[in-house]
PDB file of C-alpha atoms in Angstrom:
ATOM      1  CA  MET I 154     -30.114  13.868 -44.597  1.00  0.00           C
ATOM      2  CA  LYS I 155     -30.537  10.296 -41.876  1.00  0.00           C
ATOM      3  CA  LYS I 156     -30.963   7.718 -44.403  1.00  0.00           C
ATOM      4  CA  PHE I 157     -28.335   9.494 -46.798  1.00  0.00           C
ATOM      5  CA  VAL I 158     -26.149   8.972 -43.573  1.00  0.00           C
ATOM      6  CA  ALA I 159     -27.281   5.216 -42.452  1.00  0.00           C
ATOM      7  CA  ILE I 160     -26.621   4.188 -46.194  1.00  0.00           C
ATOM      8  CA  LEU I 161     -23.463   5.620 -46.305  1.00  0.00           C
ATOM      9  CA  ALA I 162     -22.538   4.284 -43.022  1.00  0.00           C
ATOM     10  CA  PHE I 163     -23.857   1.084 -44.712  1.00  0.00           C
ATOM     11  CA  ALA I 164     -21.766   1.036 -47.469  1.00  0.00           C
ATOM     12  CA  VAL I 165     -18.235   1.596 -45.305  1.00  0.00           C
ATOM     13  CA  LEU I 166     -19.483  -1.438 -43.815  1.00  0.00           C
ATOM     14  CA  ALA I 167     -20.086  -3.979 -46.312  1.00  0.00           C
ATOM     15  CA  ASN I 168     -17.031  -2.679 -47.834  1.00  0.00           C
ATOM     16  CA  ILE I 169     -14.906  -2.889 -44.812  1.00  0.00           C
ATOM     17  CA  SER I 170     -16.384  -6.710 -44.525  1.00  0.00           C
ATOM     18  CA  ALA I 171     -15.951  -7.843 -48.116  1.00  0.00           C
ATOM     19  CA  LYS I 172     -12.450  -6.917 -47.620  1.00  0.00           C
ATOM     20  CA  ALA I 173     -11.183  -8.360 -44.167  1.00  0.00           C
ATOM     21  CA  GLN I 174     -11.607 -12.323 -43.111  1.00  0.00           C
ATOM     22  CA  PHE I 175      -9.844 -14.668 -40.507  1.00  0.00           C
ATOM     23  CA  VAL I 176      -7.357 -16.134 -41.501  1.00  0.00           C
ATOM     24  CA  ARG I 177      -6.124 -17.459 -38.353  1.00  0.00           C
ATOM     25  CA  TYR I 178      -6.724 -19.423 -35.457  1.00  0.00           C
ATOM     26  CA  GLY I 179      -5.275 -20.786 -32.359  1.00  0.00           C
ATOM     27  CA  ALA I 180      -4.230 -21.952 -29.131  1.00  0.00           C
ATOM     28  CA  SER I 181      -2.169 -20.730 -26.541  1.00  0.00           C
ATOM     29  CA  LEU I 182      -1.210 -21.496 -22.661  1.00  0.00           C
ATOM     30  CA  ALA I 183       0.758 -18.981 -20.302  1.00  0.00           C
ATOM     31  CA  ASN I 184       2.326 -19.370 -17.382  1.00  0.00           C
ATOM     32  CA  GLY I 185       3.693 -15.882 -14.769  1.00  0.00           C
ATOM     33  CA  VAL I 186       3.164 -13.951 -11.627  1.00  0.00           C
ATOM     34  CA  SER I 187       0.227 -12.143 -10.678  1.00  0.00           C
ATOM     35  CA  TYR I 188      -0.644  -9.995  -7.628  1.00  0.00           C
ATOM     36  CA  VAL I 189      -2.847  -7.098  -6.176  1.00  0.00           C
ATOM     37  CA  ALA I 190      -1.048  -3.643  -5.458  1.00  0.00           C
ATOM     38  CA  ASP I 191      -2.989  -1.627  -3.056  1.00  0.00           C
ATOM     39  CA  ASP I 192      -1.898   1.292  -0.787  1.00  0.00           C
ATOM     40  CA  LEU I 193      -2.105  -0.370   2.364  1.00  0.00           C
ATOM     41  CA  LEU I 194      -1.483  -4.736   2.409  1.00  0.00           C
ATOM     42  CA  THR I 195       1.869  -5.226   1.695  1.00  0.00           C
ATOM     43  CA  SER I 196       1.639  -8.452  -1.074  1.00  0.00           C
ATOM     44  CA  SER I 197       3.790 -10.828  -3.533  1.00  0.00           C
ATOM     45  CA  PRO I 198       3.349 -12.942  -5.482  1.00  0.00           C
ATOM     46  CA  ILE I 199       1.040 -15.834  -6.990  1.00  0.00           C
ATOM     47  CA  PHE I 200       1.726 -18.310  -9.892  1.00  0.00           C
ATOM     48  CA  ALA I 201      -0.471 -17.039 -12.485  1.00  0.00           C
ATOM     49  CA  PHE I 202      -2.248 -19.281 -15.371  1.00  0.00           C
ATOM     50  CA  THR I 203      -3.611 -18.808 -18.798  1.00  0.00           C
ATOM     51  CA  VAL I 204      -5.243 -21.137 -21.390  1.00  0.00           C
ATOM     52  CA  GLY I 205      -7.004 -19.908 -24.163  1.00  0.00           C
ATOM     53  CA  GLY I 206      -8.724 -19.982 -27.784  1.00  0.00           C
ATOM     54  CA  TYR I 207      -7.844 -17.358 -30.404  1.00  0.00           C
ATOM     55  CA  VAL I 208      -8.603 -16.665 -34.277  1.00  0.00           C
ATOM     56  CA  ASP I 209      -6.970 -13.472 -36.032  1.00  0.00           C
ATOM     57  CA  TYR I 210      -9.358 -11.738 -38.240  1.00  0.00           C
ATOM     58  CA  MET I 211      -7.123  -9.412 -41.446  1.00  0.00           C
ATOM     59  CA  PHE I 212      -8.156  -6.947 -43.831  1.00  0.00           C
ATOM     60  CA  THR I 213      -5.642  -9.209 -46.408  1.00  0.00           C
ATOM     61  CA  GLU I 214      -7.143  -6.350 -49.669  1.00  0.00           C
ATOM     62  CA  TRP I 215      -6.728  -3.316 -47.995  1.00  0.00           C
ATOM     63  CA  LYS I 216      -4.260  -1.079 -50.976  1.00  0.00           C
ATOM     64  CA  ASN I 217      -1.632  -0.408 -48.547  1.00  0.00           C
ATOM     65  CA  PRO I 218       1.697  -2.293 -47.669  1.00  0.00           C
ATOM     66  CA  TRP I 219       0.893  -2.834 -44.088  1.00  0.00           C
ATOM     67  CA  SER I 220      -2.566  -4.790 -44.308  1.00  0.00           C
ATOM     68  CA  GLU I 221      -0.540  -7.661 -44.495  1.00  0.00           C
ATOM     69  CA  ASN I 222       0.680  -7.234 -41.374  1.00  0.00           C
ATOM     70  CA  ILE I 223      -1.350  -6.024 -39.350  1.00  0.00           C
ATOM     71  CA  TYR I 224      -4.325  -7.681 -37.541  1.00  0.00           C
ATOM     72  CA  LEU I 225      -7.318  -8.268 -34.975  1.00  0.00           C
ATOM     73  CA  ARG I 226      -8.172 -10.456 -32.704  1.00  0.00           C
ATOM     74  CA  THR I 227     -10.692 -11.951 -29.903  1.00  0.00           C
ATOM     75  CA  GLY I 228     -11.052 -14.891 -28.249  1.00  0.00           C
ATOM     76  CA  LEU I 229     -11.287 -16.504 -24.860  1.00  0.00           C
ATOM     77  CA  ASN I 230      -9.471 -17.017 -21.897  1.00  0.00           C
ATOM     78  CA  ILE I 231      -9.597 -18.575 -18.631  1.00  0.00           C
ATOM     79  CA  ASN I 232      -7.031 -17.189 -15.947  1.00  0.00           C
ATOM     80  CA  ARG I 233      -5.516 -17.171 -12.561  1.00  0.00           C
ATOM     81  CA  ARG I 234      -5.158 -14.229 -11.171  1.00  0.00           C
ATOM     82  CA  GLY I 235      -5.065 -13.522  -7.311  1.00  0.00           C
ATOM     83  CA  THR I 236      -2.197 -11.835  -4.293  1.00  0.00           C
ATOM     84  CA  ASN I 237      -0.794 -13.332  -1.243  1.00  0.00           C
ATOM     85  CA  PHE I 238      -1.376 -10.113   1.263  1.00  0.00           C
ATOM     86  CA  SER I 239      -0.094  -8.717   4.867  1.00  0.00           C
ATOM     87  CA  GLN I 240       0.039  -6.191   7.057  1.00  0.00           C
ATOM     88  CA  ASP I 241       1.424  -5.685  10.723  1.00  0.00           C
ATOM     89  CA  LEU I 242      -0.201  -3.217  12.522  1.00  0.00           C
ATOM     90  CA  SER I 243       2.655  -3.420  15.310  1.00  0.00           C
ATOM     91  CA  HIS I 244       1.370  -0.327  17.691  1.00  0.00           C
ATOM     92  CA  MET I 245      -1.851  -2.571  18.041  1.00  0.00           C
ATOM     93  CA  THR I 246       0.136  -5.723  18.028  1.00  0.00           C
ATOM     94  CA  SER I 247      -1.375  -7.098  15.196  1.00  0.00           C
ATOM     95  CA  ILE I 248      -0.844  -9.313  12.043  1.00  0.00           C
ATOM     96  CA  ARG I 249      -3.077  -9.901   9.083  1.00  0.00           C
ATOM     97  CA  ARG I 250      -2.113 -12.576   6.365  1.00  0.00           C
ATOM     98  CA  GLY I 251      -4.183 -13.939   3.138  1.00  0.00           C
ATOM     99  CA  TYR I 252      -4.600 -14.858  -0.236  1.00  0.00           C
ATOM    100  CA  PHE I 253      -6.351 -14.498  -3.312  1.00  0.00           C
ATOM    101  CA  HIS I 254      -6.862 -17.228  -5.729  1.00  0.00           C
ATOM    102  CA  ASN I 255      -9.486 -16.065  -8.139  1.00  0.00           C
ATOM    103  CA  TRP I 256     -10.002 -17.255 -11.812  1.00  0.00           C
ATOM    104  CA  TYR I 257     -11.543 -15.798 -14.830  1.00  0.00           C
ATOM    105  CA  ALA I 258     -13.399 -15.839 -18.331  1.00  0.00           C
ATOM    106  CA  GLN I 259     -11.832 -12.749 -20.334  1.00  0.00           C
ATOM    107  CA  ILE I 260     -12.355 -11.415 -24.181  1.00  0.00           C
ATOM    108  CA  PRO I 261      -9.588  -8.957 -25.434  1.00  0.00           C
ATOM    109  CA  VAL I 262      -9.564  -7.266 -28.305  1.00  0.00           C
ATOM    110  CA  ILE I 263      -5.837  -7.582 -29.289  1.00  0.00           C
ATOM    111  CA  PHE I 264      -4.784  -5.027 -31.857  1.00  0.00           C
ATOM    112  CA  GLY I 265      -1.852  -6.511 -33.986  1.00  0.00           C
ATOM    113  CA  PHE I 266       1.059  -5.459 -35.880  1.00  0.00           C
ATOM    114  CA  ARG I 267       3.672  -8.961 -37.344  1.00  0.00           C
ATOM    115  CA  TYR I 268       6.138  -8.179 -39.429  1.00  0.00           C
ATOM    116  CA  GLU I 269       8.382 -11.226 -40.950  1.00  0.00           C
ATOM    117  CA  LEU I 270      11.922 -11.078 -40.325  1.00  0.00           C
ATOM    118  CA  PRO I 271      13.659 -10.882 -43.705  1.00  0.00           C
ATOM    119  CA  GLN I 272      17.336 -11.658 -42.196  1.00  0.00           C
ATOM    120  CA  LEU I 273      16.341 -15.536 -41.507  1.00  0.00           C
ATOM    121  CA  ALA I 274      14.621 -18.046 -43.790  1.00  0.00           C
ATOM    122  CA  ALA I 275      10.964 -17.795 -44.213  1.00  0.00           C
ATOM    123  CA  GLY I 276       8.454 -18.027 -41.261  1.00  0.00           C
ATOM    124  CA  ASN I 277      10.157 -16.233 -38.733  1.00  0.00           C
ATOM    125  CA  TYR I 278       8.171 -13.374 -37.459  1.00  0.00           C
ATOM    126  CA  ILE I 279       8.337 -10.605 -34.292  1.00  0.00           C
ATOM    127  CA  ASN I 280       5.105  -9.360 -33.348  1.00  0.00           C
ATOM    128  CA  PHE I 281       4.055  -6.664 -31.445  1.00  0.00           C
ATOM    129  CA  PHE I 282       0.291  -6.758 -30.089  1.00  0.00           C
ATOM    130  CA  PHE I 283      -1.979  -4.243 -27.068  1.00  0.00           C
ATOM    131  CA  GLY I 284      -5.617  -4.014 -26.229  1.00  0.00           C
ATOM    132  CA  PRO I 285      -8.057  -4.489 -23.805  1.00  0.00           C
ATOM    133  CA  THR I 286      -9.708  -7.237 -22.231  1.00  0.00           C
ATOM    134  CA  PHE I 287     -13.239  -7.533 -20.604  1.00  0.00           C
ATOM    135  CA  ASN I 288     -12.920  -9.753 -17.533  1.00  0.00           C
ATOM    136  CA  VAL I 289     -15.663 -11.649 -15.431  1.00  0.00           C
ATOM    137  CA  GLY I 290     -14.848 -13.220 -12.221  1.00  0.00           C
ATOM    138  CA  LEU I 291     -16.345 -17.479 -12.201  1.00  0.00           C
ATOM    139  CA  PHE I 292     -14.580 -18.685  -8.103  1.00  0.00           C
ATOM    140  CA  GLY I 293     -12.404 -18.098  -6.309  1.00  0.00           C
ATOM    141  CA  ARG I 294     -10.396 -18.646  -2.682  1.00  0.00           C
ATOM    142  CA  LEU I 295      -9.948 -16.241   0.195  1.00  0.00           C
ATOM    143  CA  TRP I 296      -7.781 -16.954   3.195  1.00  0.00           C
ATOM    144  CA  ASP I 297      -7.522 -14.028   5.587  1.00  0.00           C
ATOM    145  CA  ARG I 298      -6.860 -13.975   8.856  1.00  0.00           C
ATOM    146  CA  GLN I 299      -5.728 -11.329  11.192  1.00  0.00           C
ATOM    147  CA  VAL I 300      -4.127 -12.464  15.046  1.00  0.00           C
ATOM    148  CA  THR I 301      -4.619  -9.330  17.837  1.00  0.00           C
ATOM    149  CA  LEU I 302      -2.980  -9.466  21.187  1.00  0.00           C
ATOM    150  CA  ARG I 303      -5.133  -8.066  23.813  1.00  0.00           C
ATOM    151  CA  MET I 304      -7.920  -7.548  21.559  1.00  0.00           C
ATOM    152  CA  PRO I 305     -10.244  -9.823  21.521  1.00  0.00           C
ATOM    153  CA  GLN I 306     -13.120  -8.370  19.926  1.00  0.00           C
ATOM    154  CA  TYR I 307     -13.994 -10.907  16.083  1.00  0.00           C
ATOM    155  CA  SER I 308     -13.600  -8.071  14.611  1.00  0.00           C
ATOM    156  CA  ASN I 309     -10.042  -8.131  15.116  1.00  0.00           C
ATOM    157  CA  ASN I 310      -8.684 -12.397  15.746  1.00  0.00           C
ATOM    158  CA  TYR I 311     -10.297 -14.183  13.141  1.00  0.00           C
ATOM    159  CA  ASP I 312      -9.975 -17.663   9.822  1.00  0.00           C
ATOM    160  CA  THR I 313     -11.262 -17.258   7.272  1.00  0.00           C
ATOM    161  CA  TYR I 314     -10.925 -21.372   7.001  1.00  0.00           C
ATOM    162  CA  VAL I 315     -11.792 -21.813  10.878  1.00  0.00           C
ATOM    163  CA  THR I 316     -13.178 -18.926  12.122  1.00  0.00           C
ATOM    164  CA  GLY I 317     -15.109 -18.511   8.909  1.00  0.00           C
ATOM    165  CA  THR I 318     -18.020 -19.393   6.472  1.00  0.00           C
ATOM    166  CA  LYS I 319     -18.437 -20.851   2.928  1.00  0.00           C
ATOM    167  CA  GLU I 320     -19.505 -17.841   2.549  1.00  0.00           C
ATOM    168  CA  ASP I 321     -15.884 -16.506   4.174  1.00  0.00           C
ATOM    169  CA  ARG I 322     -14.079 -18.333   1.710  1.00  0.00           C
ATOM    170  CA  ALA I 323     -15.616 -17.826  -1.302  1.00  0.00           C
ATOM    171  CA  SER I 324     -13.495 -15.006  -3.279  1.00  0.00           C
ATOM    172  CA  PHE I 325     -16.744 -12.950  -5.113  1.00  0.00           C
ATOM    173  CA  LYS I 326     -18.095 -13.106  -2.377  1.00  0.00           C
ATOM    174  CA  HIS I 327     -16.022 -10.134  -1.306  1.00  0.00           C
ATOM    175  CA  LEU I 328     -14.617  -9.132  -4.243  1.00  0.00           C
ATOM    176  CA  ARG I 329     -16.381  -7.293  -7.549  1.00  0.00           C
ATOM    177  CA  ARG I 330     -16.925  -9.712 -10.385  1.00  0.00           C
ATOM    178  CA  ILE I 331     -15.914  -7.554 -13.526  1.00  0.00           C
ATOM    179  CA  ASP I 332     -12.812  -5.924 -14.356  1.00  0.00           C
ATOM    180  CA  ALA I 333     -11.381  -4.934 -16.733  1.00  0.00           C
ATOM    181  CA  SER I 334      -7.920  -4.892 -17.757  1.00  0.00           C
ATOM    182  CA  ILE I 335      -5.298  -4.098 -20.870  1.00  0.00           C
ATOM    183  CA  ILE I 336      -2.091  -6.485 -22.186  1.00  0.00           C
ATOM    184  CA  LEU I 337       0.716  -4.989 -24.021  1.00  0.00           C
ATOM    185  CA  GLY I 338       3.014  -7.739 -24.785  1.00  0.00           C
ATOM    186  CA  VAL I 339       5.946  -8.575 -27.740  1.00  0.00           C
ATOM    187  CA  GLY I 340       6.130 -11.757 -29.171  1.00  0.00           C
ATOM    188  CA  TYR I 341       8.025 -14.019 -31.682  1.00  0.00           C
ATOM    189  CA  GLN I 342       6.387 -16.928 -33.961  1.00  0.00           C
ATOM    190  CA  TRP I 343       8.706 -19.384 -35.907  1.00  0.00           C
ATOM    191  CA  HIS I 344       6.731 -21.506 -38.041  1.00  0.00           C
ATOM    192  CA  ASN I 345       2.935 -21.871 -36.720  1.00  0.00           C
ATOM    193  CA  PHE I 346       4.721 -21.846 -33.330  1.00  0.00           C
ATOM    194  CA  THR I 347       4.204 -18.809 -30.941  1.00  0.00           C
ATOM    195  CA  PHE I 348       6.327 -17.063 -27.870  1.00  0.00           C
ATOM    196  CA  ASP I 349       5.078 -14.492 -26.592  1.00  0.00           C
ATOM    197  CA  VAL I 350       5.783 -12.278 -23.196  1.00  0.00           C
ATOM    198  CA  TYR I 351       3.136  -9.711 -21.851  1.00  0.00           C
ATOM    199  CA  MET I 352       1.901  -7.827 -19.930  1.00  0.00           C
ATOM    200  CA  ASP I 353      -2.276  -7.557 -17.879  1.00  0.00           C
ATOM    201  CA  HIS I 354      -2.560  -4.386 -16.486  1.00  0.00           C
ATOM    202  CA  GLY I 355      -5.783  -4.429 -14.586  1.00  0.00           C
ATOM    203  CA  PHE I 356      -7.665  -0.861 -13.742  1.00  0.00           C
ATOM    204  CA  VAL I 357     -10.330  -1.773 -11.670  1.00  0.00           C
ATOM    205  CA  ALA I 358     -10.285  -1.663  -7.565  1.00  0.00           C
ATOM    206  CA  LEU I 359     -10.843  -4.992  -6.813  1.00  0.00           C
ATOM    207  CA  MET I 360     -12.616  -4.162  -3.420  1.00  0.00           C
ATOM    208  CA  LYS I 361     -14.906  -1.951  -1.771  1.00  0.00           C
ATOM    209  CA  ARG I 362     -13.835  -0.213   1.338  1.00  0.00           C
ATOM    210  CA  ALA I 363     -14.508   2.910   2.904  1.00  0.00           C
ATOM    211  CA  ASP I 364     -11.529   5.722   3.299  1.00  0.00           C
ATOM    212  CA  VAL I 365     -11.612   6.088   7.367  1.00  0.00           C
ATOM    213  CA  LEU I 366      -8.748   9.507   6.571  1.00  0.00           C
ATOM    214  CA  ALA I 367     -11.345  10.904   3.656  1.00  0.00           C
ATOM    215  CA  PRO I 368     -12.820  13.828   7.515  1.00  0.00           C
ATOM    216  CA  TYR I 369      -9.911  14.128   7.717  1.00  0.00           C
ATOM    217  CA  ASP I 370      -8.354  15.058   4.230  1.00  0.00           C
ATOM    218  CA  VAL I 371     -11.360  17.246   3.576  1.00  0.00           C
ATOM    219  CA  ALA I 372     -10.820  19.313   7.276  1.00  0.00           C
ATOM    220  CA  GLN I 373      -7.072  20.290   6.260  1.00  0.00           C
ATOM    221  CA  ASN I 374      -7.158  20.320   2.533  1.00  0.00           C
ATOM    222  CA  LEU I 375     -10.684  21.126   1.477  1.00  0.00           C
ATOM    223  CA  ASN I 376     -13.882  23.393   2.014  1.00  0.00           C
ATOM    224  CA  GLU I 377     -16.345  20.713   4.135  1.00  0.00           C
ATOM    225  CA  ASP I 378     -19.501  22.839   1.807  1.00  0.00           C
ATOM    226  CA  ASN I 379     -16.798  22.158  -1.935  1.00  0.00           C
ATOM    227  CA  MET I 380     -17.512  18.342  -1.293  1.00  0.00           C
ATOM    228  CA  THR I 381     -21.111  16.300  -0.348  1.00  0.00           C
ATOM    229  CA  GLU I 382     -21.877  13.314   1.658  1.00  0.00           C
ATOM    230  CA  SER I 383     -21.963  11.272  -1.535  1.00  0.00           C
ATOM    231  CA  GLN I 384     -18.601  12.261  -2.587  1.00  0.00           C
ATOM    232  CA  LYS I 385     -17.082  11.054   0.748  1.00  0.00           C
ATOM    233  CA  ALA I 386     -19.155   8.187   0.993  1.00  0.00           C
ATOM    234  CA  ASP I 387     -17.501   7.067  -2.738  1.00  0.00           C
ATOM    235  CA  ARG I 388     -14.074   7.718  -2.161  1.00  0.00           C
ATOM    236  CA  ASN I 389     -12.730   4.049  -2.172  1.00  0.00           C
ATOM    237  CA  ALA I 390      -9.703   3.511   0.341  1.00  0.00           C
ATOM    238  CA  TYR I 391      -8.472   0.201  -1.425  1.00  0.00           C
ATOM    239  CA  THR I 392      -6.747   0.926  -4.901  1.00  0.00           C
ATOM    240  CA  GLY I 393      -5.507  -2.525  -5.462  1.00  0.00           C
ATOM    241  CA  THR I 394      -6.073  -3.794  -8.974  1.00  0.00           C
ATOM    242  CA  ASN I 395      -4.327  -7.171 -11.335  1.00  0.00           C
ATOM    243  CA  GLN I 396      -1.376  -6.945 -12.245  1.00  0.00           C
ATOM    244  CA  THR I 397       0.075  -9.512 -14.087  1.00  0.00           C
ATOM    245  CA  PHE I 398       3.131 -10.683 -16.703  1.00  0.00           C
ATOM    246  CA  MET I 399       3.446 -14.163 -18.768  1.00  0.00           C
ATOM    247  CA  ILE I 400       5.134 -15.708 -20.374  1.00  0.00           C
ATOM    248  CA  SER I 401       2.961 -17.795 -23.128  1.00  0.00           C
ATOM    249  CA  ILE I 402       3.680 -21.212 -25.740  1.00  0.00           C
ATOM    250  CA  GLY I 403       1.103 -20.980 -28.188  1.00  0.00           C
ATOM    251  CA  TYR I 404       0.205 -23.418 -31.779  1.00  0.00           C
ATOM    252  CA  GLN I 405      -2.106 -21.180 -34.740  1.00  0.00           C
ATOM    253  CA  LEU I 406      -3.134 -22.791 -38.114  1.00  0.00           C
ATOM    254  CA  PRO I 407      -4.386 -21.097 -41.150  1.00  0.00           C
ATOM    255  CA  ILE I 408      -8.399 -20.687 -41.879  1.00  0.00           C
ATOM    256  CA  GLN I 409      -8.219 -22.193 -45.306  1.00  0.00           C
TER     257      GLN I 409
END
């Protein structure tokens, strides 16, 4: 039975491969804004940037009226992401300011739908696309400065570019390198030129911070016996994820 299932799966995959092919390749350049939304830190956007190349894979010989419209896209992008952040603690007379400027390598797996507009001349299309991405941090810069009056401790008064070391200024010494996100967008194509607007929404909290409020929440809302010590330790106080809105222009060519 297992051998039969394996043969059947191989036959299906072979049939799909025979009816699919790479049809287009291209490159794109995108600009926009990026920020990290966290519950504890106020954030504001920085300039975001993406450059990359891709290939489109279509199921051209499927007996389906939409086979010429549906495609899969993958490739490699280089992204600039990050945020400005600030925190004002009036009761401590403390001010904190800083930013992350991070660069990632991104591999997307995009499902797209392309439709030629019948009201216009040939070569005019609209696109809808979405799909997950896998991101790996390459390098980045961190600036983090805090000034607190009447509290001279180093933990309350520092500047990564003055009192810190080179490692203190390296983003990925403080942030997770691995990120996962989803892209959702719409675009217009005129002949070989493409114009897209999309959102890149991250899902992974960029760092781990102990939640000092966890014991109070446990005491107030839960029976402490129902929550283990490991569960308390795993509760993350930092909720910030990469959020990006981009406008892209690109050029593509058919694969002969």
